[in-house]
Short mmCIF file of C-alpha atoms in Angstrom, two decimals:
data_model
loop_
_atom_site.label_atom_id
_atom_site.label_comp_id
_atom_site.label_asym_id
_atom_site.label_seq_id
_atom_site.Cartn_x
_atom_site.Cartn_y
_atom_site.Cartn_z
CA UNK A 1 0.00 0.00 0.00
CA UNK A 2 1.11 3.54 -0.70
CA UNK A 3 1.63 5.83 2.26
CA UNK A 4 -0.54 8.95 2.28
CA UNK A 5 1.15 11.97 0.74
CA UNK A 6 0.23 14.14 3.71
CA UNK A 7 0.30 13.08 7.33
CA UNK A 8 -3.16 13.66 8.83
CA UNK A 9 -1.84 15.39 11.96
CA UNK A 10 0.38 17.69 9.91
CA UNK A 11 -2.49 18.47 7.58
CA UNK A 12 -4.63 19.57 10.53
CA UNK A 13 -1.80 21.71 11.90
CA UNK A 14 -1.30 23.32 8.50
CA UNK A 15 -5.02 24.08 8.23
CA UNK A 16 -5.12 25.51 11.76
CA UNK A 17 -2.00 27.59 11.05
CA UNK A 18 -3.50 28.91 7.84
CA UNK A 19 -6.68 29.88 9.68
CA UNK A 20 -4.78 31.80 12.34
CA UNK A 21 -2.43 33.48 9.90
CA UNK A 22 -5.23 34.33 7.49
CA UNK A 23 -7.18 35.88 10.39
CA UNK A 24 -4.09 37.84 11.46
CA UNK A 25 -3.29 38.75 7.89
CA UNK A 26 -6.76 40.07 7.16
CA UNK A 27 -6.67 42.05 10.38
CA UNK A 28 -3.24 43.47 9.52
CA UNK A 29 -4.28 44.02 5.94
CA UNK A 30 -7.38 46.01 6.91
CA UNK A 31 -5.49 47.86 9.65
CA UNK A 32 -2.52 48.57 7.40
CA UNK A 33 -4.81 49.71 4.61
CA UNK A 34 -6.67 52.19 6.79
CA UNK A 35 -3.45 53.34 8.47
CA UNK A 36 -1.83 54.14 5.13
CA UNK A 37 -4.99 55.84 3.88
CA UNK A 38 -5.37 58.02 6.97
CA UNK A 39 -1.69 58.89 7.05
CA UNK A 40 -1.71 59.68 3.32
CA UNK A 41 -4.56 62.13 3.85
CA UNK A 42 -2.67 63.87 6.66
CA UNK A 43 0.93 63.74 5.45
CA UNK A 44 2.42 64.78 2.11
CA UNK A 45 4.28 62.72 -0.53
CA UNK A 46 7.46 64.47 0.68
CA UNK A 47 6.91 63.15 4.24
CA UNK A 48 6.59 59.61 2.86
CA UNK A 49 9.69 60.24 0.75
CA UNK A 50 11.74 61.23 3.79
CA UNK A 51 10.54 58.15 5.67
CA UNK A 52 11.46 56.04 2.63
CA UNK A 53 15.03 57.40 2.65
CA UNK A 54 15.43 56.63 6.36
CA UNK A 55 13.98 53.12 6.03
CA UNK A 56 16.00 52.31 2.89
CA UNK A 57 19.23 53.18 4.68
CA UNK A 58 18.26 51.13 7.74
CA UNK A 59 17.17 48.15 5.65
CA UNK A 60 20.51 48.14 3.83
CA UNK A 61 22.32 48.04 7.18
CA UNK A 62 20.05 45.28 8.51
CA UNK A 63 20.51 43.31 5.32
CA UNK A 64 24.26 43.24 5.81
CA UNK A 65 23.72 41.54 9.18
CA UNK A 66 20.79 39.21 8.45
CA UNK A 67 22.08 35.81 9.55
CA UNK A 68 18.79 33.95 9.03
CA UNK A 69 18.54 32.61 12.59
CA UNK A 70 14.85 31.78 12.33
CA UNK A 71 15.21 30.02 8.98
CA UNK A 72 18.21 28.08 10.30
CA UNK A 73 16.29 26.74 13.30
CA UNK A 74 13.10 25.93 11.37
CA UNK A 75 14.83 24.02 8.57
CA UNK A 76 17.19 22.07 10.85
CA UNK A 77 16.16 18.48 11.47
CA UNK A 78 16.17 17.30 15.12
CA UNK A 79 16.79 20.82 16.38
CA UNK A 80 17.48 21.06 20.13
CA UNK A 81 16.83 23.73 22.73
CA UNK A 82 20.52 24.60 22.51
CA UNK A 83 20.07 25.26 18.78
CA UNK A 84 17.14 27.56 19.57
CA UNK A 85 19.12 29.47 22.18
CA UNK A 86 22.06 29.79 19.83
CA UNK A 87 19.87 31.07 16.99
CA UNK A 88 18.22 33.69 19.23
CA UNK A 89 21.49 34.79 20.89
CA UNK A 90 23.35 35.09 17.58
CA UNK A 91 20.57 37.19 16.11
CA UNK A 92 20.49 39.47 19.19
CA UNK A 93 24.25 40.08 19.16
CA UNK A 94 24.30 40.84 15.44
CA UNK A 95 21.30 43.18 15.65
CA UNK A 96 22.85 45.04 18.60
CA UNK A 97 25.97 45.62 16.52
CA UNK A 98 23.76 46.69 13.61
CA UNK A 99 22.03 49.34 15.71
CA UNK A 100 25.33 50.69 17.02
CA UNK A 101 26.91 50.82 13.57
CA UNK A 102 23.89 52.54 12.06
CA UNK A 103 23.79 55.11 14.88
CA UNK A 104 27.48 55.91 14.37
CA UNK A 105 27.03 56.13 10.60
CA UNK A 106 23.84 58.25 10.77
CA UNK A 107 25.55 61.65 10.25
CA UNK A 108 27.51 60.33 7.27
CA UNK A 109 24.40 58.76 5.71
CA UNK A 110 22.49 62.05 6.06
CA UNK A 111 25.41 63.86 4.39
CA UNK A 112 25.37 61.41 1.46
CA UNK A 113 21.69 62.20 0.90
CA UNK A 114 22.45 65.91 1.41
CA UNK A 115 19.76 66.08 4.12
CA UNK A 116 21.66 66.83 7.33
CA UNK A 117 18.40 67.72 9.07
CA UNK A 118 17.50 64.01 8.96
CA UNK A 119 20.27 63.03 11.40
CA UNK A 120 17.84 62.86 14.40
CA UNK A 121 15.51 60.65 12.33
CA UNK A 122 18.36 58.29 11.40
CA UNK A 123 19.49 58.10 15.04
CA UNK A 124 15.95 57.33 16.22
CA UNK A 125 15.32 54.57 13.71
CA UNK A 126 18.76 53.03 14.41
CA UNK A 127 17.42 51.15 17.44
CA UNK A 128 14.78 49.20 15.50
CA UNK A 129 16.96 46.12 14.79
CA UNK A 130 17.93 45.45 18.41
CA UNK A 131 14.39 46.14 19.68
CA UNK A 132 13.00 43.55 17.24
CA UNK A 133 15.71 41.03 18.14
CA UNK A 134 14.79 41.28 21.84
CA UNK A 135 11.46 39.51 21.16
CA UNK A 136 10.95 36.07 22.70
CA UNK A 137 12.99 33.50 20.78
CA UNK A 138 10.42 30.80 21.58
CA UNK A 139 8.44 32.20 18.64
CA UNK A 140 10.91 30.32 16.40
CA UNK A 141 9.89 27.05 18.05
CA UNK A 142 6.17 27.80 17.80
CA UNK A 143 6.57 28.42 14.06
CA UNK A 144 8.58 25.24 13.61
CA UNK A 145 5.75 23.32 15.30
CA UNK A 146 3.18 25.04 13.03
CA UNK A 147 1.59 26.64 16.10
CA UNK A 148 0.78 30.16 14.92
CA UNK A 149 -2.01 31.09 17.34
CA UNK A 150 0.05 33.13 19.80
CA UNK A 151 2.27 34.58 17.10
CA UNK A 152 -0.80 35.82 15.25
CA UNK A 153 -2.17 37.47 18.39
CA UNK A 154 1.16 39.14 19.20
CA UNK A 155 1.67 40.45 15.67
CA UNK A 156 -1.90 41.71 15.31
CA UNK A 157 -2.05 43.48 18.68
CA UNK A 158 1.36 45.14 18.31
CA UNK A 159 0.46 46.38 14.84
CA UNK A 160 -2.86 47.73 16.12
CA UNK A 161 -1.21 49.69 18.93
CA UNK A 162 1.57 50.99 16.68
CA UNK A 163 -0.87 52.09 13.98
CA UNK A 164 -3.15 53.90 16.42
CA UNK A 165 -0.22 55.84 17.85
CA UNK A 166 1.08 56.69 14.35
CA UNK A 167 -2.29 58.12 13.34
CA UNK A 168 -2.69 60.12 16.57
CA UNK A 169 0.83 61.52 16.21
CA UNK A 170 0.20 62.36 12.56
CA UNK A 171 -2.72 64.58 13.59
CA UNK A 172 -0.58 66.23 16.27
CA UNK A 173 2.82 66.52 14.57
CA UNK A 174 1.79 66.77 10.90
CA UNK A 175 5.22 65.40 9.89
CA UNK A 176 7.20 62.26 9.06
CA UNK A 177 8.03 61.85 12.77
CA UNK A 178 4.64 60.19 13.20
CA UNK A 179 5.78 57.39 10.88
CA UNK A 180 9.11 57.00 12.68
CA UNK A 181 7.60 56.86 16.18
CA UNK A 182 4.94 54.44 14.93
CA UNK A 183 7.56 52.06 13.52
CA UNK A 184 9.59 52.14 16.75
CA UNK A 185 6.60 51.58 19.03
CA UNK A 186 5.33 48.73 16.83
CA UNK A 187 8.62 46.88 17.47
CA UNK A 188 8.52 47.73 21.18
CA UNK A 189 4.99 46.37 21.53
CA UNK A 190 5.83 43.22 19.54
CA UNK A 191 8.85 42.40 21.72
CA UNK A 192 7.01 43.18 24.95
CA UNK A 193 3.88 41.22 24.07
CA UNK A 194 5.94 38.19 23.03
CA UNK A 195 6.96 37.75 26.68
CA UNK A 196 3.43 38.32 27.95
CA UNK A 197 1.80 35.78 25.61
CA UNK A 198 4.61 33.19 25.77
CA UNK A 199 5.81 32.28 29.26
CA UNK A 200 8.76 30.11 28.17
CA UNK A 201 12.08 31.85 27.67
CA UNK A 202 15.20 31.44 25.60
CA UNK A 203 18.61 31.99 27.19
CA UNK A 204 22.00 33.25 26.09
CA UNK A 205 23.94 30.39 24.53
CA UNK A 206 26.30 30.06 21.57
CA UNK A 207 26.69 26.27 21.38
CA UNK A 208 27.37 25.06 17.82
CA UNK A 209 27.49 28.62 16.50
CA UNK A 210 29.90 27.45 13.79
CA UNK A 211 27.20 25.22 12.31
CA UNK A 212 24.80 28.13 12.08
CA UNK A 213 27.50 30.29 10.48
CA UNK A 214 27.86 27.76 7.67
CA UNK A 215 24.16 28.31 6.98
CA UNK A 216 24.18 32.05 7.70
CA UNK A 217 27.08 33.09 5.48
CA UNK A 218 24.98 32.33 2.42
CA UNK A 219 21.92 34.00 3.94
CA UNK A 220 23.90 37.23 4.53
CA UNK A 221 25.14 37.36 0.94
CA UNK A 222 21.69 36.41 -0.34
CA UNK A 223 20.01 39.11 1.75
CA UNK A 224 22.35 41.83 0.49
CA UNK A 225 21.78 40.92 -3.12
CA UNK A 226 18.06 40.41 -2.54
CA UNK A 227 17.79 43.86 -0.95
CA UNK A 228 19.49 45.57 -3.88
CA UNK A 229 17.33 43.61 -6.31
CA UNK A 230 14.11 44.48 -4.44
CA UNK A 231 14.87 48.15 -3.76
CA UNK A 232 16.71 49.31 -6.87
CA UNK A 233 13.54 50.92 -8.22
CA UNK A 234 13.15 53.02 -5.05
CA UNK A 235 16.76 54.20 -5.30
CA UNK A 236 16.12 55.04 -8.94
CA UNK A 237 12.77 56.78 -8.30
CA UNK A 238 14.36 59.56 -6.28
CA UNK A 239 16.39 60.56 -9.35
CA UNK A 240 13.25 60.85 -11.48
CA UNK A 241 11.07 63.10 -9.36
CA UNK A 242 12.97 63.91 -6.15
CA UNK A 243 11.85 63.11 -2.59
CA UNK A 244 8.19 63.78 -3.39
CA UNK A 245 8.34 61.33 -6.29
CA UNK A 246 10.01 58.74 -4.10
CA UNK A 247 7.25 59.19 -1.51
CA UNK A 248 4.52 58.77 -4.13
CA UNK A 249 6.21 55.76 -5.71
CA UNK A 250 6.77 54.06 -2.35
CA UNK A 251 3.21 54.68 -1.18
CA UNK A 252 1.88 53.28 -4.45
CA UNK A 253 4.09 50.23 -4.03
CA UNK A 254 3.07 49.76 -0.39
CA UNK A 255 -0.61 49.94 -1.31
CA UNK A 256 -0.50 47.38 -4.10
CA UNK A 257 1.73 45.02 -2.10
CA UNK A 258 -0.44 45.03 1.03
CA UNK A 259 -2.24 41.82 -0.04
CA UNK A 260 1.08 40.16 -0.76
CA UNK A 261 2.74 41.12 2.50
CA UNK A 262 -0.25 40.63 4.78
CA UNK A 263 -1.92 37.61 3.17
CA UNK A 264 0.20 35.72 0.65
CA UNK A 265 3.54 35.96 2.48
CA UNK A 266 2.22 34.59 5.81
CA UNK A 267 0.49 31.71 4.02
CA UNK A 268 3.66 30.83 2.10
CA UNK A 269 5.56 31.03 5.41
CA UNK A 270 3.39 28.21 6.75
CA UNK A 271 4.15 26.11 3.70
CA UNK A 272 7.85 26.95 4.07
CA UNK A 273 7.78 25.27 7.49
CA UNK A 274 5.87 22.29 6.13
CA UNK A 275 8.17 21.94 3.12
CA UNK A 276 11.26 22.17 5.33
CA UNK A 277 9.98 19.29 7.49
CA UNK A 278 9.32 16.89 4.61
CA UNK A 279 11.85 14.77 2.79
CA UNK A 280 13.50 16.46 -0.18
CA UNK A 281 12.28 15.38 -3.63
CA UNK A 282 9.46 13.37 -2.03
CA UNK A 283 5.91 13.28 -3.37
CA UNK A 284 4.64 15.01 -0.24
CA UNK A 285 7.09 17.88 -0.60
CA UNK A 286 6.28 18.47 -4.26
CA UNK A 287 2.57 18.41 -3.46
CA UNK A 288 3.03 21.03 -0.73
CA UNK A 289 4.92 23.26 -3.17
CA UNK A 290 2.26 22.91 -5.86
CA UNK A 291 -0.51 23.79 -3.41
CA UNK A 292 1.33 26.90 -2.26
CA UNK A 293 1.93 28.04 -5.84
CA UNK A 294 -1.74 27.54 -6.68
CA UNK A 295 -2.85 29.71 -3.76
CA UNK A 296 -0.48 32.52 -4.73
CA UNK A 297 -1.77 32.50 -8.31
CA UNK A 298 -5.44 32.26 -7.30
CA UNK A 299 -5.21 35.25 -4.96
CA UNK A 300 -2.50 37.23 -6.71
CA UNK A 301 -3.77 37.52 -10.29
CA UNK A 302 -7.24 38.99 -9.57
CA UNK A 303 -5.71 41.52 -7.17
CA UNK A 304 -3.10 42.50 -9.77
CA UNK A 305 -5.73 43.11 -12.46
CA UNK A 306 -8.06 44.61 -9.87
CA UNK A 307 -5.67 47.47 -9.10
CA UNK A 308 -5.80 48.47 -12.75
CA UNK A 309 -9.60 48.61 -12.54
CA UNK A 310 -9.94 50.58 -9.30
CA UNK A 311 -6.82 52.81 -9.28
CA UNK A 312 -8.59 55.99 -10.44
CA UNK A 313 -11.76 55.84 -8.27
CA UNK A 314 -9.64 54.56 -5.38
CA UNK A 315 -7.38 57.62 -5.40
CA UNK A 316 -10.35 59.95 -5.90
CA UNK A 317 -12.29 58.49 -2.97
CA UNK A 318 -9.65 57.31 -0.52
CA UNK A 319 -6.60 59.54 -0.97
CA UNK A 320 -6.26 63.31 -1.23
CA UNK A 321 -5.68 65.39 -4.37
CA UNK A 322 -1.92 65.34 -3.72
CA UNK A 323 -1.86 61.71 -4.85
CA UNK A 324 -3.76 62.10 -8.17
CA UNK A 325 -0.52 62.17 -10.23
CA UNK A 326 0.24 58.62 -9.03
CA UNK A 327 -2.92 56.88 -10.38
CA UNK A 328 -1.10 55.33 -13.36
CA UNK A 329 1.78 54.27 -11.10
CA UNK A 330 -0.58 52.37 -8.80
CA UNK A 331 -2.24 50.70 -11.77
CA UNK A 332 1.07 49.60 -13.30
CA UNK A 333 2.59 48.36 -10.04
CA UNK A 334 -0.43 46.15 -9.35
CA UNK A 335 1.19 43.20 -11.10
CA UNK A 336 3.96 43.20 -8.50
CA UNK A 337 1.47 41.35 -6.27
CA UNK A 338 2.16 38.19 -8.27
CA UNK A 339 5.85 38.65 -9.08
CA UNK A 340 6.76 39.78 -5.54
CA UNK A 341 4.90 36.93 -3.84
CA UNK A 342 6.15 34.28 -6.23
CA UNK A 343 9.72 35.57 -6.15
CA UNK A 344 9.75 35.41 -2.36
CA UNK A 345 8.27 31.92 -2.39
CA UNK A 346 10.92 30.66 -4.81
CA UNK A 347 13.54 31.82 -2.31
CA UNK A 348 11.65 30.10 0.51
CA UNK A 349 11.48 26.85 -1.45
CA UNK A 350 15.24 26.85 -2.02
CA UNK A 351 15.90 27.63 1.65
CA UNK A 352 13.46 24.99 2.89
CA UNK A 353 15.02 22.32 0.69
CA UNK A 354 18.55 23.22 1.85
CA UNK A 355 19.70 24.82 -1.42
CA UNK A 356 21.01 27.97 0.29
CA UNK A 357 24.19 28.11 -1.80
CA UNK A 358 22.22 27.72 -5.03
CA UNK A 359 19.82 30.41 -3.78
CA UNK A 360 22.77 32.80 -3.48
CA UNK A 361 23.77 32.09 -7.09
CA UNK A 362 20.16 32.58 -8.16
CA UNK A 363 20.02 35.95 -6.40
CA UNK A 364 23.32 37.03 -7.99
CA UNK A 365 22.14 36.05 -11.46
CA UNK A 366 18.75 37.75 -11.10
CA UNK A 367 20.40 40.90 -9.70
CA UNK A 368 22.67 41.04 -12.73
CA UNK A 369 19.60 40.50 -14.92
CA UNK A 370 17.73 43.34 -13.16
CA UNK A 371 20.66 45.75 -13.45
CA UNK A 372 21.18 44.93 -17.15
CA UNK A 373 17.49 45.54 -17.82
CA UNK A 374 17.53 48.79 -15.85
CA UNK A 375 20.68 49.98 -17.64
CA UNK A 376 19.17 49.12 -21.01
CA UNK A 377 15.97 51.06 -20.34
CA UNK A 378 17.49 53.81 -18.14
CA UNK A 379 17.64 56.50 -20.81
CA UNK A 380 14.02 55.93 -21.81
CA UNK A 381 12.65 56.17 -18.24
CA UNK A 382 11.31 59.70 -17.88
CA UNK A 383 8.45 59.11 -15.43
CA UNK A 384 7.41 57.01 -12.48
CA UNK A 385 4.86 55.21 -14.68
CA UNK A 386 7.62 53.99 -16.98
CA UNK A 387 9.70 53.00 -13.95
CA UNK A 388 6.75 50.99 -12.64
CA UNK A 389 6.31 49.18 -15.97
CA UNK A 390 10.01 48.28 -16.14
CA UNK A 391 9.91 47.09 -12.52
CA UNK A 392 7.04 44.70 -13.28
CA UNK A 393 8.81 43.45 -16.42
CA UNK A 394 11.96 42.73 -14.40
CA UNK A 395 9.83 40.94 -11.78
CA UNK A 396 8.35 38.63 -14.42
CA UNK A 397 11.85 37.82 -15.68
CA UNK A 398 13.07 37.02 -12.15
CA UNK A 399 10.17 34.61 -11.56
CA UNK A 400 10.81 32.82 -14.86
CA UNK A 401 14.50 32.46 -14.00
CA UNK A 402 13.49 31.07 -10.60
CA UNK A 403 11.16 28.58 -12.26
CA UNK A 404 14.03 27.27 -14.39
CA UNK A 405 16.29 27.02 -11.32
CA UNK A 406 13.74 24.96 -9.38
CA UNK A 407 13.40 22.64 -12.35
CA UNK A 408 17.18 22.20 -12.67
CA UNK A 409 17.37 21.37 -8.95
CA UNK A 410 14.65 18.71 -9.44
CA UNK A 411 12.41 20.45 -6.90
CA UNK A 412 9.43 21.05 -9.19
CA UNK A 413 9.05 20.93 -12.96
CA UNK A 414 8.43 24.02 -15.07
CA UNK A 415 5.11 22.49 -16.16
CA UNK A 416 3.82 22.05 -12.61
CA UNK A 417 5.06 25.50 -11.60
CA UNK A 418 3.22 27.26 -14.41
CA UNK A 419 0.23 24.92 -14.82
CA UNK A 420 -1.84 26.39 -12.00
CA UNK A 421 -1.17 29.95 -13.26
CA UNK A 422 -3.06 29.53 -16.54
CA UNK A 423 -6.62 29.42 -15.27
CA UNK A 424 -6.33 32.24 -12.65
CA UNK A 425 -4.61 34.42 -15.28
CA UNK A 426 -7.29 33.79 -17.92
CA UNK A 427 -10.06 34.28 -15.34
CA UNK A 428 -8.54 37.59 -14.26
CA UNK A 429 -8.31 38.78 -17.87
CA UNK A 430 -11.98 37.87 -18.44
CA UNK A 431 -12.85 39.62 -15.16
CA UNK A 432 -11.02 42.77 -16.26
CA UNK A 433 -12.58 42.79 -19.74
CA UNK A 434 -16.06 42.24 -18.35
CA UNK A 435 -15.80 45.07 -15.80
CA UNK A 436 -14.40 47.46 -18.43
CA UNK A 437 -17.26 46.56 -20.77
CA UNK A 438 -19.73 47.78 -18.14
CA UNK A 439 -18.33 51.32 -18.63
CA UNK A 440 -19.07 52.40 -15.08
CA UNK A 441 -18.96 56.20 -15.20
CA UNK A 442 -21.21 57.55 -12.47
CA UNK A 443 -20.51 61.09 -11.33
CA UNK A 444 -19.89 59.85 -7.79
CA UNK A 445 -16.53 58.00 -7.75
CA UNK A 446 -17.64 56.14 -4.59
CA UNK A 447 -20.33 54.33 -6.59
CA UNK A 448 -17.82 53.52 -9.34
CA UNK A 449 -15.39 52.09 -6.80
CA UNK A 450 -17.93 49.89 -5.01
CA UNK A 451 -19.59 48.58 -8.19
CA UNK A 452 -16.21 47.83 -9.78
CA UNK A 453 -15.08 45.79 -6.78
CA UNK A 454 -18.39 43.89 -6.55
CA UNK A 455 -18.49 43.14 -10.29
CA UNK A 456 -14.86 42.04 -10.39
CA UNK A 457 -15.04 39.84 -7.27
CA UNK A 458 -18.29 38.18 -8.38
CA UNK A 459 -17.03 37.45 -11.88
CA UNK A 460 -13.73 35.99 -10.71
CA UNK A 461 -15.31 33.88 -7.96
CA UNK A 462 -17.74 32.29 -10.40
CA UNK A 463 -14.91 31.40 -12.79
CA UNK A 464 -12.78 30.05 -9.92
CA UNK A 465 -15.53 27.74 -8.68
CA UNK A 466 -16.14 26.44 -12.19
CA UNK A 467 -12.41 25.93 -12.69
CA UNK A 468 -12.04 23.94 -9.47
CA UNK A 469 -15.00 21.76 -10.38
CA UNK A 470 -13.43 20.82 -13.72
CA UNK A 471 -9.87 20.50 -12.30
CA UNK A 472 -8.61 23.45 -14.35
CA UNK A 473 -5.86 24.17 -11.82
CA UNK A 474 -4.52 20.63 -11.97
CA UNK A 475 -6.05 17.60 -10.27
CA UNK A 476 -4.19 17.84 -6.94
CA UNK A 477 -4.38 21.63 -6.77
CA UNK A 478 -8.10 21.76 -7.59
CA UNK A 479 -8.88 19.08 -5.00
CA UNK A 480 -6.94 21.04 -2.38
CA UNK A 481 -8.71 24.33 -3.17
CA UNK A 482 -12.10 22.59 -3.14
CA UNK A 483 -11.25 21.16 0.27
CA UNK A 484 -10.36 24.61 1.62
CA UNK A 485 -13.59 26.08 0.23
CA UNK A 486 -15.67 23.27 1.78
CA UNK A 487 -13.89 23.66 5.14
CA UNK A 488 -14.57 27.40 5.05
CA UNK A 489 -18.27 26.85 4.25
CA UNK A 490 -18.59 24.35 7.11
CA UNK A 491 -16.85 26.78 9.48
CA UNK A 492 -19.26 29.58 8.52
CA UNK A 493 -22.28 27.29 8.93
CA UNK A 494 -21.08 26.19 12.36
CA UNK A 495 -20.61 29.78 13.46
CA UNK A 496 -24.11 30.67 12.25
#
């Protein structure tokens, strides 16, 4: 007899984890959405541009010291408590050094940007890495065990408190300091709540640190290259339209990527843990990967096309007049929902299957590809809209390169990787064409926005249900999605 592809207990833990993370993600998504909207109505594109400069500099510093402690512990087989303590301690020491280095370098960084008045902002944000690293290391173990209940509560509550304070401060200060204080307090609340919700503690220990370093050295190099690859468009945007343009571009990008960061990334994180705990090249592992890919496509494509449909009424209704010049940018960047989510998941797959060295080579190659593309098109980029289009094009290329790499590593075939994309893509195109054919042009943009969302969601849902019924996503993928839909319906009925 054949053994079942998925252990029943693990399947239940995956489903429970997905439920908790989806609940947290939707909460964070709604909260993040309203936070950005409220802040955008209070603050100017220049304020968001200043915050973007500060965060970009900090992220570059953090990237240089990202040793992947959490990934190391989760992917390690037969991990001990000593391994957990070592992972947490190593991360804390490195992040402390990061904060000190960034604080010392703050005046020089401000001089490079020719904004010496930002030195206090750089010094304030410098403490974020060590504050985050002080959170309870037992969270690593909870994630490894696919127990996301407490993590979801901690993340949601800390984000709620941080967002509320940011909004209140924005009304009071009317400046970018509201964003900086909000980011700092969010990390403070997260670290503090982690010790309130989780009674167990990690301790200082560096046993077997050499083993982690063998894993981490590739993570550090990968993170640096990944950061440059992910942020090159932001660095470039400031040269097109100054700080205000950078603020508008970054806000547009943050808006369209909210679903990816708050919904798709947490879900793929669950599958990362599950993939890491299954035998490499096994049927179970490949099935987990295919399911994850199907979910990303199913959710990502309609959102990507949806931004193109609602960009104009969305800005008119939700944002202020200052953001009207960025309508086309939001529309164009919408497709990053798919490329960003899938690109991140490709990296997670390689990490989970132990191909960290190959992941570094993949990141190097795709960075070179991105820079060649940017250099080729640089002279023709005269606006943020053109920058957005080139960024999406580069993202598509990176995903295709990643697909080939996974196939060469015998992790998943190109056919299986792309198979489940066809139906969601075609359904999203039909959805978009149908909504455009309605020619919704009421004088009140609120009506246009609501009707567009309702028409698009209804059309896509109908096509998705039909596709699952006829196994259009692939037999295994369609069965999995049908199971999730049935479980959700049962859950709703039980609650009623």
